[in-house]
């Protein structure tokens, strides 16, 4: 019985690890998308071109993904 419970516990831990990784990736992206999805005036007055939008909008998300990837590799999770 103890061996079975230990096996089930290890399987649940592996699933929780995968869910944590997925949540850690999507939570900052959801925050950034929600932040840039708001209607606010200062963004319109400060972003005058497509390259500036790409740097602020897409560049921030790519930087967050790279930071998370580096964190996961350092921990040995990915």
PDB file of N, CA and C in Angstrom:
ATOM      1  N   UNK A   1       0.815  -1.188   0.000  1.00  0.00           N
ATOM      2  CA  UNK A   1       0.000   0.000   0.000  1.00  0.00           C
ATOM      3  C   UNK A   1       0.862   1.257   0.000  1.00  0.00           C
ATOM      4  N   UNK A   2       1.952   1.247   0.762  1.00  0.00           N
ATOM      5  CA  UNK A   2       2.827   2.414   0.814  1.00  0.00           C
ATOM      6  C   UNK A   2       3.508   2.668  -0.524  1.00  0.00           C
ATOM      7  N   UNK A   3       3.857   1.608  -1.224  1.00  0.00           N
ATOM      8  CA  UNK A   3       4.494   1.768  -2.530  1.00  0.00           C
ATOM      9  C   UNK A   3       3.518   2.408  -3.512  1.00  0.00           C
ATOM     10  N   UNK A   4       2.266   1.990  -3.473  1.00  0.00           N
ATOM     11  CA  UNK A   4       1.252   2.552  -4.365  1.00  0.00           C
ATOM     12  C   UNK A   4       1.038   4.032  -4.069  1.00  0.00           C
ATOM     13  N   UNK A   5       0.911   4.394  -2.804  1.00  0.00           N
ATOM     14  CA  UNK A   5       0.712   5.795  -2.437  1.00  0.00           C
ATOM     15  C   UNK A   5       1.917   6.646  -2.818  1.00  0.00           C
ATOM     16  N   UNK A   6       3.093   6.103  -2.674  1.00  0.00           N
ATOM     17  CA  UNK A   6       4.300   6.828  -3.072  1.00  0.00           C
ATOM     18  C   UNK A   6       4.339   7.054  -4.579  1.00  0.00           C
ATOM     19  N   UNK A   7       3.945   6.053  -5.351  1.00  0.00           N
ATOM     20  CA  UNK A   7       3.905   6.185  -6.810  1.00  0.00           C
ATOM     21  C   UNK A   7       2.880   7.230  -7.238  1.00  0.00           C
ATOM     22  N   UNK A   8       1.718   7.198  -6.623  1.00  0.00           N
ATOM     23  CA  UNK A   8       0.677   8.183  -6.939  1.00  0.00           C
ATOM     24  C   UNK A   8       1.142   9.585  -6.559  1.00  0.00           C
ATOM     25  N   UNK A   9       1.786   9.707  -5.423  1.00  0.00           N
ATOM     26  CA  UNK A   9       2.294  11.005  -4.979  1.00  0.00           C
ATOM     27  C   UNK A   9       3.347  11.547  -5.936  1.00  0.00           C
ATOM     28  N   UNK A  10       4.239  10.698  -6.403  1.00  0.00           N
ATOM     29  CA  UNK A  10       5.257  11.134  -7.363  1.00  0.00           C
ATOM     30  C   UNK A  10       4.626  11.551  -8.686  1.00  0.00           C
ATOM     31  N   UNK A  11       3.611  10.846  -9.116  1.00  0.00           N
ATOM     32  CA  UNK A  11       2.920  11.198 -10.358  1.00  0.00           C
ATOM     33  C   UNK A  11       2.210  12.550 -10.228  1.00  0.00           C
ATOM     34  N   UNK A  12       1.580  12.774  -9.084  1.00  0.00           N
ATOM     35  CA  UNK A  12       0.910  14.056  -8.841  1.00  0.00           C
ATOM     36  C   UNK A  12       1.935  15.187  -8.787  1.00  0.00           C
ATOM     37  N   UNK A  13       3.081  14.946  -8.184  1.00  0.00           N
ATOM     38  CA  UNK A  13       4.131  15.965  -8.137  1.00  0.00           C
ATOM     39  C   UNK A  13       4.621  16.320  -9.529  1.00  0.00           C
ATOM     40  N   UNK A  14       4.749  15.351 -10.411  1.00  0.00           N
ATOM     41  CA  UNK A  14       5.182  15.632 -11.783  1.00  0.00           C
ATOM     42  C   UNK A  14       4.144  16.463 -12.526  1.00  0.00           C
ATOM     43  N   UNK A  15       2.874  16.142 -12.315  1.00  0.00           N
ATOM     44  CA  UNK A  15       1.806  16.919 -12.959  1.00  0.00           C
ATOM     45  C   UNK A  15       1.782  18.341 -12.414  1.00  0.00           C
ATOM     46  N   UNK A  16       1.933  18.506 -11.120  1.00  0.00           N
ATOM     47  CA  UNK A  16       1.935  19.837 -10.518  1.00  0.00           C
ATOM     48  C   UNK A  16       3.121  20.663 -11.004  1.00  0.00           C
ATOM     49  N   UNK A  17       4.250  20.022 -11.234  1.00  0.00           N
ATOM     50  CA  UNK A  17       5.418  20.726 -11.758  1.00  0.00           C
ATOM     51  C   UNK A  17       5.130  21.257 -13.159  1.00  0.00           C
ATOM     52  N   UNK A  18       4.506  20.448 -13.989  1.00  0.00           N
ATOM     53  CA  UNK A  18       4.167  20.896 -15.343  1.00  0.00           C
ATOM     54  C   UNK A  18       3.146  22.023 -15.311  1.00  0.00           C
ATOM     55  N   UNK A  19       2.148  21.922 -14.457  1.00  0.00           N
ATOM     56  CA  UNK A  19       1.152  22.984 -14.349  1.00  0.00           C
ATOM     57  C   UNK A  19       1.771  24.280 -13.832  1.00  0.00           C
ATOM     58  N   UNK A  20       2.722  24.175 -12.922  1.00  0.00           N
ATOM     59  CA  UNK A  20       3.407  25.361 -12.413  1.00  0.00           C
ATOM     60  C   UNK A  20       4.207  26.040 -13.509  1.00  0.00           C
ATOM     61  N   UNK A  21       4.885  25.267 -14.326  1.00  0.00           N
ATOM     62  CA  UNK A  21       5.659  25.836 -15.430  1.00  0.00           C
ATOM     63  C   UNK A  21       4.740  26.543 -16.411  1.00  0.00           C
ATOM     64  N   UNK A  22       3.633  25.915 -16.754  1.00  0.00           N
ATOM     65  CA  UNK A  22       2.692  26.526 -17.696  1.00  0.00           C
ATOM     66  C   UNK A  22       2.112  27.813 -17.113  1.00  0.00           C
ATOM     67  N   UNK A  23       1.728  27.790 -15.850  1.00  0.00           N
ATOM     68  CA  UNK A  23       1.165  28.985 -15.217  1.00  0.00           C
ATOM     69  C   UNK A  23       2.203  30.094 -15.113  1.00  0.00           C
ATOM     70  N   UNK A  24       3.451  29.743 -14.823  1.00  0.00           N
ATOM     71  CA  UNK A  24       4.505  30.742 -14.716  1.00  0.00           C
ATOM     72  C   UNK A  24       4.783  31.395 -16.055  1.00  0.00           C
ATOM     73  N   UNK A  25       4.631  30.669 -17.126  1.00  0.00           N
ATOM     74  CA  UNK A  25       4.841  31.251 -18.458  1.00  0.00           C
ATOM     75  C   UNK A  25       3.690  32.175 -18.823  1.00  0.00           C
ATOM     76  N   UNK A  26       2.462  31.737 -18.609  1.00  0.00           N
ATOM     77  CA  UNK A  26       1.316  32.495 -19.097  1.00  0.00           C
ATOM     78  C   UNK A  26       0.873  33.629 -18.182  1.00  0.00           C
ATOM     79  N   UNK A  27       1.181  33.587 -16.906  1.00  0.00           N
ATOM     80  CA  UNK A  27       0.745  34.646 -16.003  1.00  0.00           C
ATOM     81  C   UNK A  27       1.369  35.998 -16.344  1.00  0.00           C
ATOM     82  N   UNK A  28       2.694  36.112 -16.530  1.00  0.00           N
ATOM     83  CA  UNK A  28       3.248  37.420 -16.912  1.00  0.00           C
ATOM     84  C   UNK A  28       2.771  37.875 -18.289  1.00  0.00           C
ATOM     85  N   UNK A  29       2.614  36.942 -19.218  1.00  0.00           N
ATOM     86  CA  UNK A  29       2.134  37.317 -20.549  1.00  0.00           C
ATOM     87  C   UNK A  29       0.706  37.844 -20.490  1.00  0.00           C
ATOM     88  N   UNK A  30      -0.119  37.242 -19.650  1.00  0.00           N
ATOM     89  CA  UNK A  30      -1.483  37.723 -19.486  1.00  0.00           C
ATOM     90  C   UNK A  30      -1.497  39.112 -18.860  1.00  0.00           C
ATOM     91  N   UNK A  31      -0.621  39.344 -17.897  1.00  0.00           N
ATOM     92  CA  UNK A  31      -0.536  40.669 -17.278  1.00  0.00           C
ATOM     93  C   UNK A  31      -0.100  41.719 -18.288  1.00  0.00           C
ATOM     94  N   UNK A  32       0.921  41.414 -19.070  1.00  0.00           N
ATOM     95  CA  UNK A  32       1.415  42.373 -20.063  1.00  0.00           C
ATOM     96  C   UNK A  32       0.357  42.638 -21.124  1.00  0.00           C
ATOM     97  N   UNK A  33      -0.308  41.605 -21.583  1.00  0.00           N
ATOM     98  CA  UNK A  33      -1.361  41.781 -22.580  1.00  0.00           C
ATOM     99  C   UNK A  33      -2.512  42.610 -22.015  1.00  0.00           C
ATOM    100  N   UNK A  34      -2.892  42.355 -20.797  1.00  0.00           N
ATOM    101  CA  UNK A  34      -3.945  43.143 -20.168  1.00  0.00           C
ATOM    102  C   UNK A  34      -3.530  44.587 -19.961  1.00  0.00           C
ATOM    103  N   UNK A  35      -2.269  44.799 -19.618  1.00  0.00           N
ATOM    104  CA  UNK A  35      -1.770  46.164 -19.416  1.00  0.00           C
ATOM    105  C   UNK A  35      -1.795  46.954 -20.712  1.00  0.00           C
ATOM    106  N   UNK A  36      -1.297  46.357 -21.786  1.00  0.00           N
ATOM    107  CA  UNK A  36      -1.281  47.061 -23.064  1.00  0.00           C
ATOM    108  C   UNK A  36      -2.654  47.061 -23.737  1.00  0.00           C
ATOM    109  N   UNK A  37      -3.596  46.291 -23.248  1.00  0.00           N
ATOM    110  CA  UNK A  37      -4.932  46.285 -23.813  1.00  0.00           C
ATOM    111  C   UNK A  37      -5.829  47.376 -23.245  1.00  0.00           C
ATOM    112  N   UNK A  38      -5.350  48.070 -22.213  1.00  0.00           N
ATOM    113  CA  UNK A  38      -6.135  49.147 -21.617  1.00  0.00           C
ATOM    114  C   UNK A  38      -6.137  50.364 -22.531  1.00  0.00           C
ATOM    115  N   UNK A  39      -7.174  51.142 -22.435  1.00  0.00           N
ATOM    116  CA  UNK A  39      -7.246  52.397 -23.180  1.00  0.00           C
ATOM    117  C   UNK A  39      -6.722  53.513 -22.282  1.00  0.00           C
ATOM    118  N   UNK A  40      -5.511  53.950 -22.553  1.00  0.00           N
ATOM    119  CA  UNK A  40      -4.960  55.052 -21.779  1.00  0.00           C
ATOM    120  C   UNK A  40      -4.276  56.032 -22.724  1.00  0.00           C
ATOM    121  N   UNK A  41      -4.347  57.290 -22.356  1.00  0.00           N
ATOM    122  CA  UNK A  41      -3.927  58.373 -23.243  1.00  0.00           C
ATOM    123  C   UNK A  41      -2.419  58.486 -23.401  1.00  0.00           C
ATOM    124  N   UNK A  42      -1.656  58.199 -22.369  1.00  0.00           N
ATOM    125  CA  UNK A  42      -0.218  58.434 -22.488  1.00  0.00           C
ATOM    126  C   UNK A  42       0.429  57.509 -23.511  1.00  0.00           C
ATOM    127  N   UNK A  43      -0.135  56.326 -23.714  1.00  0.00           N
ATOM    128  CA  UNK A  43       0.430  55.407 -24.700  1.00  0.00           C
ATOM    129  C   UNK A  43       0.265  55.967 -26.107  1.00  0.00           C
ATOM    130  N   UNK A  44      -0.872  56.564 -26.373  1.00  0.00           N
ATOM    131  CA  UNK A  44      -1.119  57.129 -27.698  1.00  0.00           C
ATOM    132  C   UNK A  44      -0.184  58.293 -27.961  1.00  0.00           C
ATOM    133  N   UNK A  45       0.076  59.107 -26.962  1.00  0.00           N
ATOM    134  CA  UNK A  45       0.930  60.277 -27.166  1.00  0.00           C
ATOM    135  C   UNK A  45       2.417  59.929 -27.180  1.00  0.00           C
ATOM    136  N   UNK A  46       2.820  58.782 -26.657  1.00  0.00           N
ATOM    137  CA  UNK A  46       4.244  58.426 -26.611  1.00  0.00           C
ATOM    138  C   UNK A  46       4.678  57.452 -27.700  1.00  0.00           C
ATOM    139  N   UNK A  47       3.773  56.689 -28.242  1.00  0.00           N
ATOM    140  CA  UNK A  47       4.127  55.720 -29.276  1.00  0.00           C
ATOM    141  C   UNK A  47       3.686  56.290 -30.620  1.00  0.00           C
ATOM    142  N   UNK A  48       4.682  56.708 -31.414  1.00  0.00           N
ATOM    143  CA  UNK A  48       4.382  57.377 -32.673  1.00  0.00           C
ATOM    144  C   UNK A  48       4.637  56.504 -33.893  1.00  0.00           C
ATOM    145  N   UNK A  49       5.301  55.374 -33.723  1.00  0.00           N
ATOM    146  CA  UNK A  49       5.661  54.573 -34.890  1.00  0.00           C
ATOM    147  C   UNK A  49       5.525  53.086 -34.565  1.00  0.00           C
ATOM    148  N   UNK A  50       5.521  52.278 -35.620  1.00  0.00           N
ATOM    149  CA  UNK A  50       5.447  50.832 -35.450  1.00  0.00           C
ATOM    150  C   UNK A  50       6.676  50.259 -34.767  1.00  0.00           C
ATOM    151  N   UNK A  51       7.899  50.722 -35.091  1.00  0.00           N
ATOM    152  CA  UNK A  51       9.052  50.162 -34.369  1.00  0.00           C
ATOM    153  C   UNK A  51       8.988  50.411 -32.861  1.00  0.00           C
ATOM    154  N   UNK A  52       8.503  51.574 -32.473  1.00  0.00           N
ATOM    155  CA  UNK A  52       8.368  51.863 -31.045  1.00  0.00           C
ATOM    156  C   UNK A  52       7.324  50.940 -30.407  1.00  0.00           C
ATOM    157  N   UNK A  53       6.231  50.700 -31.111  1.00  0.00           N
ATOM    158  CA  UNK A  53       5.213  49.774 -30.608  1.00  0.00           C
ATOM    159  C   UNK A  53       5.779  48.365 -30.471  1.00  0.00           C
ATOM    160  N   UNK A  54       6.561  47.933 -31.460  1.00  0.00           N
ATOM    161  CA  UNK A  54       7.141  46.591 -31.397  1.00  0.00           C
ATOM    162  C   UNK A  54       8.111  46.465 -30.231  1.00  0.00           C
ATOM    163  N   UNK A  55       8.890  47.514 -29.984  1.00  0.00           N
ATOM    164  CA  UNK A  55       9.834  47.471 -28.865  1.00  0.00           C
ATOM    165  C   UNK A  55       9.075  47.407 -27.540  1.00  0.00           C
ATOM    166  N   UNK A  56       8.062  48.245 -27.388  1.00  0.00           N
ATOM    167  CA  UNK A  56       7.328  48.278 -26.118  1.00  0.00           C
ATOM    168  C   UNK A  56       6.389  47.090 -25.952  1.00  0.00           C
ATOM    169  N   UNK A  57       5.662  46.756 -26.986  1.00  0.00           N
ATOM    170  CA  UNK A  57       4.652  45.706 -26.871  1.00  0.00           C
ATOM    171  C   UNK A  57       5.206  44.312 -26.998  1.00  0.00           C
ATOM    172  N   UNK A  58       5.799  44.026 -28.132  1.00  0.00           N
ATOM    173  CA  UNK A  58       6.290  42.672 -28.402  1.00  0.00           C
ATOM    174  C   UNK A  58       7.623  42.420 -27.696  1.00  0.00           C
ATOM    175  N   UNK A  59       8.476  43.423 -27.656  1.00  0.00           N
ATOM    176  CA  UNK A  59       9.787  43.263 -27.026  1.00  0.00           C
ATOM    177  C   UNK A  59       9.703  42.937 -25.551  1.00  0.00           C
ATOM    178  N   UNK A  60       8.742  43.536 -24.874  1.00  0.00           N
ATOM    179  CA  UNK A  60       8.566  43.256 -23.454  1.00  0.00           C
ATOM    180  C   UNK A  60       8.137  41.810 -23.225  1.00  0.00           C
ATOM    181  N   UNK A  61       7.262  41.309 -24.055  1.00  0.00           N
ATOM    182  CA  UNK A  61       6.829  39.916 -23.909  1.00  0.00           C
ATOM    183  C   UNK A  61       7.958  38.940 -24.218  1.00  0.00           C
ATOM    184  N   UNK A  62       8.746  39.249 -25.243  1.00  0.00           N
ATOM    185  CA  UNK A  62       9.877  38.382 -25.581  1.00  0.00           C
ATOM    186  C   UNK A  62      10.909  38.400 -24.459  1.00  0.00           C
ATOM    187  N   UNK A  63      11.150  39.571 -23.878  1.00  0.00           N
ATOM    188  CA  UNK A  63      12.094  39.665 -22.761  1.00  0.00           C
ATOM    189  C   UNK A  63      11.604  38.849 -21.566  1.00  0.00           C
ATOM    190  N   UNK A  64      10.302  38.888 -21.296  1.00  0.00           N
ATOM    191  CA  UNK A  64       9.750  38.094 -20.192  1.00  0.00           C
ATOM    192  C   UNK A  64       9.900  36.601 -20.467  1.00  0.00           C
ATOM    193  N   UNK A  65       9.656  36.185 -21.703  1.00  0.00           N
ATOM    194  CA  UNK A  65       9.821  34.770 -22.052  1.00  0.00           C
ATOM    195  C   UNK A  65      11.269  34.316 -21.913  1.00  0.00           C
ATOM    196  N   UNK A  66      12.204  35.146 -22.365  1.00  0.00           N
ATOM    197  CA  UNK A  66      13.619  34.786 -22.253  1.00  0.00           C
ATOM    198  C   UNK A  66      14.066  34.724 -20.797  1.00  0.00           C
ATOM    199  N   UNK A  67      13.567  35.641 -19.977  1.00  0.00           N
ATOM    200  CA  UNK A  67      13.907  35.611 -18.555  1.00  0.00           C
ATOM    201  C   UNK A  67      13.366  34.345 -17.893  1.00  0.00           C
ATOM    202  N   UNK A  68      12.135  33.963 -18.232  1.00  0.00           N
ATOM    203  CA  UNK A  68      11.571  32.734 -17.671  1.00  0.00           C
ATOM    204  C   UNK A  68      12.311  31.498 -18.163  1.00  0.00           C
ATOM    205  N   UNK A  69      12.698  31.497 -19.428  1.00  0.00           N
ATOM    206  CA  UNK A  69      13.450  30.368 -19.966  1.00  0.00           C
ATOM    207  C   UNK A  69      14.794  30.228 -19.258  1.00  0.00           C
ATOM    208  N   UNK A  70      15.482  31.346 -19.029  1.00  0.00           N
ATOM    209  CA  UNK A  70      16.757  31.301 -18.300  1.00  0.00           C
ATOM    210  C   UNK A  70      16.553  30.803 -16.871  1.00  0.00           C
ATOM    211  N   UNK A  71      15.483  31.242 -16.238  1.00  0.00           N
ATOM    212  CA  UNK A  71      15.182  30.795 -14.877  1.00  0.00           C
ATOM    213  C   UNK A  71      14.929  29.293 -14.830  1.00  0.00           C
ATOM    214  N   UNK A  72      14.136  28.782 -15.784  1.00  0.00           N
ATOM    215  CA  UNK A  72      13.841  27.355 -15.824  1.00  0.00           C
ATOM    216  C   UNK A  72      15.083  26.529 -16.118  1.00  0.00           C
ATOM    217  N   UNK A  73      15.922  27.011 -17.007  1.00  0.00           N
ATOM    218  CA  UNK A  73      17.149  26.252 -17.323  1.00  0.00           C
ATOM    219  C   UNK A  73      18.085  26.213 -16.125  1.00  0.00           C
ATOM    220  N   UNK A  74      18.164  27.325 -15.390  1.00  0.00           N
ATOM    221  CA  UNK A  74      19.034  27.366 -14.217  1.00  0.00           C
ATOM    222  C   UNK A  74      18.533  26.412 -13.139  1.00  0.00           C
ATOM    223  N   UNK A  75      17.216  26.265 -13.026  1.00  0.00           N
ATOM    224  CA  UNK A  75      16.631  25.348 -12.057  1.00  0.00           C
ATOM    225  C   UNK A  75      16.658  23.898 -12.522  1.00  0.00           C
ATOM    226  N   UNK A  76      16.918  23.684 -13.823  1.00  0.00           N
ATOM    227  CA  UNK A  76      16.929  22.336 -14.366  1.00  0.00           C
ATOM    228  C   UNK A  76      15.548  21.805 -14.689  1.00  0.00           C
ATOM    229  N   UNK A  77      14.587  22.709 -14.866  1.00  0.00           N
ATOM    230  CA  UNK A  77      13.220  22.290 -15.157  1.00  0.00           C
ATOM    231  C   UNK A  77      12.954  22.151 -16.637  1.00  0.00           C
ATOM    232  N   UNK A  78      13.767  22.801 -17.470  1.00  0.00           N
ATOM    233  CA  UNK A  78      13.477  22.822 -18.902  1.00  0.00           C
ATOM    234  C   UNK A  78      14.753  22.699 -19.689  1.00  0.00           C
TER     235      UNK A  78
END
